[in-house]
Amino acid sequence: MFMMLARSLPDDPTEWWIFLGTFVLYVLARWFFAWQQARREGDSHPVRAALAEEDDAEGRTAASMGGFRSYRQFFGFVGSGLAVVLVATLTDGRLRVALLWVIIPLLVIALSYLDFWQARKARSRTV
């Protein structure tokens, strides 16, 4: 019974593009938040500052270990997953598709902001 409920990796290229698009949206949102912060701080090259933000060694260690830096990130991740599951199970048809196309990008951007905020807070403690 449980094997029938298991979902395999996508077979359709469209589904792979959706997964890739979600990841790209997350990265672009992080870069946008870093760029916006660099502009607020008066950096002469905000694009370079935004791209250099990803060279943070502490952030790579946390990401490679699969750990969350704070309870906000953990609950943001769990809450986002719960919201997607609730929409997917409680709705049907076109309403489901429309809600998921709106909710998922908003949740991905919110999670990228949470990650950006945590990284900015960690950098401000070290400076």
PDB file of C-alpha atoms in Angstrom:
ATOM      1  CA  MET A   1       0.000   0.000   0.000  1.00  0.00           C
ATOM      2  CA  PHE A   2       2.761   2.485   0.906  1.00  0.00           C
ATOM      3  CA  MET A   3       4.662   1.799  -2.281  1.00  0.00           C
ATOM      4  CA  MET A   4       1.661   2.900  -4.296  1.00  0.00           C
ATOM      5  CA  LEU A   5       1.687   6.269  -2.523  1.00  0.00           C
ATOM      6  CA  ALA A   6       5.391   6.924  -3.117  1.00  0.00           C
ATOM      7  CA  ARG A   7       6.162   9.513  -5.764  1.00  0.00           C
ATOM      8  CA  SER A   8       9.046   8.994  -8.120  1.00  0.00           C
ATOM      9  CA  LEU A   9      11.176  11.632  -9.757  1.00  0.00           C
ATOM     10  CA  PRO A  10       9.420  13.495 -12.570  1.00  0.00           C
ATOM     11  CA  ASP A  11       9.280  11.795 -15.958  1.00  0.00           C
ATOM     12  CA  ASP A  12       8.014  14.834 -17.797  1.00  0.00           C
ATOM     13  CA  PRO A  13      10.538  17.563 -18.748  1.00  0.00           C
ATOM     14  CA  THR A  14       7.970  20.186 -17.746  1.00  0.00           C
ATOM     15  CA  GLU A  15       8.126  19.029 -14.138  1.00  0.00           C
ATOM     16  CA  TRP A  16      11.921  19.277 -14.190  1.00  0.00           C
ATOM     17  CA  TRP A  17      11.626  22.848 -15.494  1.00  0.00           C
ATOM     18  CA  ILE A  18       9.241  23.653 -12.634  1.00  0.00           C
ATOM     19  CA  PHE A  19      11.732  22.323 -10.056  1.00  0.00           C
ATOM     20  CA  LEU A  20      14.564  24.224 -11.719  1.00  0.00           C
ATOM     21  CA  GLY A  21      12.432  27.373 -11.877  1.00  0.00           C
ATOM     22  CA  THR A  22      11.737  27.168  -8.154  1.00  0.00           C
ATOM     23  CA  PHE A  23      15.456  26.954  -7.406  1.00  0.00           C
ATOM     24  CA  VAL A  24      16.249  29.833  -9.782  1.00  0.00           C
ATOM     25  CA  LEU A  25      13.516  31.956  -8.171  1.00  0.00           C
ATOM     26  CA  TYR A  26      15.071  31.340  -4.743  1.00  0.00           C
ATOM     27  CA  VAL A  27      18.575  32.313  -5.931  1.00  0.00           C
ATOM     28  CA  LEU A  28      17.364  35.410  -7.779  1.00  0.00           C
ATOM     29  CA  ALA A  29      15.370  36.551  -4.747  1.00  0.00           C
ATOM     30  CA  ARG A  30      18.446  36.141  -2.493  1.00  0.00           C
ATOM     31  CA  TRP A  31      20.581  38.140  -4.918  1.00  0.00           C
ATOM     32  CA  PHE A  32      17.888  40.813  -5.177  1.00  0.00           C
ATOM     33  CA  PHE A  33      17.699  41.195  -1.392  1.00  0.00           C
ATOM     34  CA  ALA A  34      21.510  41.409  -1.153  1.00  0.00           C
ATOM     35  CA  TRP A  35      21.625  43.954  -3.999  1.00  0.00           C
ATOM     36  CA  GLN A  36      18.922  46.060  -2.369  1.00  0.00           C
ATOM     37  CA  GLN A  37      20.781  45.992   0.969  1.00  0.00           C
ATOM     38  CA  ALA A  38      24.059  46.995  -0.714  1.00  0.00           C
ATOM     39  CA  ARG A  39      22.321  49.926  -2.413  1.00  0.00           C
ATOM     40  CA  ARG A  40      20.823  51.056   0.898  1.00  0.00           C
ATOM     41  CA  GLU A  41      24.266  50.959   2.503  1.00  0.00           C
ATOM     42  CA  GLY A  42      25.679  53.081  -0.329  1.00  0.00           C
ATOM     43  CA  ASP A  43      27.998  50.478  -1.844  1.00  0.00           C
ATOM     44  CA  SER A  44      29.618  51.731  -5.054  1.00  0.00           C
ATOM     45  CA  HIS A  45      29.157  48.309  -6.728  1.00  0.00           C
ATOM     46  CA  PRO A  46      25.962  46.741  -5.340  1.00  0.00           C
ATOM     47  CA  VAL A  47      25.942  43.924  -7.908  1.00  0.00           C
ATOM     48  CA  ARG A  48      29.425  42.797  -6.876  1.00  0.00           C
ATOM     49  CA  ALA A  49      28.430  42.994  -3.228  1.00  0.00           C
ATOM     50  CA  ALA A  50      25.330  40.896  -3.889  1.00  0.00           C
ATOM     51  CA  LEU A  51      27.311  38.224  -5.723  1.00  0.00           C
ATOM     52  CA  ALA A  52      30.114  38.255  -3.126  1.00  0.00           C
ATOM     53  CA  GLU A  53      27.592  37.562  -0.370  1.00  0.00           C
ATOM     54  CA  GLU A  54      27.397  33.940  -1.483  1.00  0.00           C
ATOM     55  CA  ASP A  55      31.101  33.433  -0.669  1.00  0.00           C
ATOM     56  CA  ASP A  56      30.204  33.203   3.021  1.00  0.00           C
ATOM     57  CA  ALA A  57      31.989  30.135   4.432  1.00  0.00           C
ATOM     58  CA  GLU A  58      29.665  29.836   7.434  1.00  0.00           C
ATOM     59  CA  GLY A  59      26.615  29.711   5.180  1.00  0.00           C
ATOM     60  CA  ARG A  60      28.094  26.986   2.992  1.00  0.00           C
ATOM     61  CA  THR A  61      28.892  24.866   6.048  1.00  0.00           C
ATOM     62  CA  ALA A  62      25.336  25.126   7.372  1.00  0.00           C
ATOM     63  CA  ALA A  63      23.889  24.359   3.946  1.00  0.00           C
ATOM     64  CA  SER A  64      26.141  21.362   3.371  1.00  0.00           C
ATOM     65  CA  MET A  65      25.198  19.899   6.741  1.00  0.00           C
ATOM     66  CA  GLY A  66      21.500  20.367   6.040  1.00  0.00           C
ATOM     67  CA  GLY A  67      20.998  22.347   9.220  1.00  0.00           C
ATOM     68  CA  PHE A  68      18.846  25.367   9.791  1.00  0.00           C
ATOM     69  CA  ARG A  69      20.489  28.424  11.314  1.00  0.00           C
ATOM     70  CA  SER A  70      17.448  29.306  13.394  1.00  0.00           C
ATOM     71  CA  TYR A  71      14.077  28.044  14.478  1.00  0.00           C
ATOM     72  CA  ARG A  72      12.492  30.641  12.146  1.00  0.00           C
ATOM     73  CA  GLN A  73      14.047  28.967   9.126  1.00  0.00           C
ATOM     74  CA  PHE A  74      12.946  25.538  10.318  1.00  0.00           C
ATOM     75  CA  PHE A  75       9.367  26.610  11.019  1.00  0.00           C
ATOM     76  CA  GLY A  76       9.286  28.624   7.798  1.00  0.00           C
ATOM     77  CA  PHE A  77      10.263  25.525   5.859  1.00  0.00           C
ATOM     78  CA  VAL A  78       7.807  23.276   7.708  1.00  0.00           C
ATOM     79  CA  GLY A  79       5.007  25.858   7.528  1.00  0.00           C
ATOM     80  CA  SER A  80       5.549  26.356   3.799  1.00  0.00           C
ATOM     81  CA  GLY A  81       5.406  22.625   3.214  1.00  0.00           C
ATOM     82  CA  LEU A  82       2.251  22.377   5.285  1.00  0.00           C
ATOM     83  CA  ALA A  83       0.620  25.219   3.335  1.00  0.00           C
ATOM     84  CA  VAL A  84       1.392  23.528   0.020  1.00  0.00           C
ATOM     85  CA  VAL A  85       0.091  20.171   1.271  1.00  0.00           C
ATOM     86  CA  LEU A  86      -3.111  21.756   2.603  1.00  0.00           C
ATOM     87  CA  VAL A  87      -3.797  23.581  -0.653  1.00  0.00           C
ATOM     88  CA  ALA A  88      -3.031  20.463  -2.677  1.00  0.00           C
ATOM     89  CA  THR A  89      -5.305  18.239  -0.605  1.00  0.00           C
ATOM     90  CA  LEU A  90      -8.184  20.597   0.109  1.00  0.00           C
ATOM     91  CA  THR A  91      -8.644  22.019  -3.381  1.00  0.00           C
ATOM     92  CA  ASP A  92      -9.278  20.500  -6.762  1.00  0.00           C
ATOM     93  CA  GLY A  93      -9.021  21.304 -10.447  1.00  0.00           C
ATOM     94  CA  ARG A  94      -8.280  24.803 -11.682  1.00  0.00           C
ATOM     95  CA  LEU A  95      -8.497  26.307  -8.204  1.00  0.00           C
ATOM     96  CA  ARG A  96      -5.679  24.014  -7.024  1.00  0.00           C
ATOM     97  CA  VAL A  97      -3.468  24.940  -9.966  1.00  0.00           C
ATOM     98  CA  ALA A  98      -4.134  28.657  -9.563  1.00  0.00           C
ATOM     99  CA  LEU A  99      -3.510  28.640  -5.816  1.00  0.00           C
ATOM    100  CA  LEU A 100      -0.313  26.611  -6.129  1.00  0.00           C
ATOM    101  CA  TRP A 101       1.009  28.892  -8.910  1.00  0.00           C
ATOM    102  CA  VAL A 102       0.480  31.858  -6.565  1.00  0.00           C
ATOM    103  CA  ILE A 103       1.380  30.381  -3.180  1.00  0.00           C
ATOM    104  CA  ILE A 104       4.560  28.481  -4.074  1.00  0.00           C
ATOM    105  CA  PRO A 105       6.462  31.466  -5.548  1.00  0.00           C
ATOM    106  CA  LEU A 106       5.426  33.617  -2.576  1.00  0.00           C
ATOM    107  CA  LEU A 107       6.630  30.980  -0.121  1.00  0.00           C
ATOM    108  CA  VAL A 108       9.922  30.518  -1.986  1.00  0.00           C
ATOM    109  CA  ILE A 109      10.549  34.278  -1.914  1.00  0.00           C
ATOM    110  CA  ALA A 110       9.632  34.432   1.783  1.00  0.00           C
ATOM    111  CA  LEU A 111      12.071  31.615   2.580  1.00  0.00           C
ATOM    112  CA  SER A 112      14.823  33.303   0.590  1.00  0.00           C
ATOM    113  CA  TYR A 113      14.210  36.494   2.564  1.00  0.00           C
ATOM    114  CA  LEU A 114      14.403  34.545   5.828  1.00  0.00           C
ATOM    115  CA  ASP A 115      17.727  33.054   4.744  1.00  0.00           C
ATOM    116  CA  PHE A 116      19.024  36.472   3.653  1.00  0.00           C
ATOM    117  CA  TRP A 117      17.943  38.010   6.944  1.00  0.00           C
ATOM    118  CA  GLN A 118      19.678  35.293   8.969  1.00  0.00           C
ATOM    119  CA  ALA A 119      22.891  35.658   6.937  1.00  0.00           C
ATOM    120  CA  ARG A 120      22.813  39.451   7.362  1.00  0.00           C
ATOM    121  CA  LYS A 121      22.314  39.052  11.110  1.00  0.00           C
ATOM    122  CA  ALA A 122      25.248  36.613  11.317  1.00  0.00           C
ATOM    123  CA  ARG A 123      27.496  38.984   9.323  1.00  0.00           C
ATOM    124  CA  SER A 124      26.600  41.922  11.548  1.00  0.00           C
ATOM    125  CA  ARG A 125      27.657  39.910  14.629  1.00  0.00           C
ATOM    126  CA  THR A 126      31.088  39.160  13.135  1.00  0.00           C
ATOM    127  CA  VAL A 127      31.805  42.724  11.991  1.00  0.00           C
TER     128      VAL A 127
END
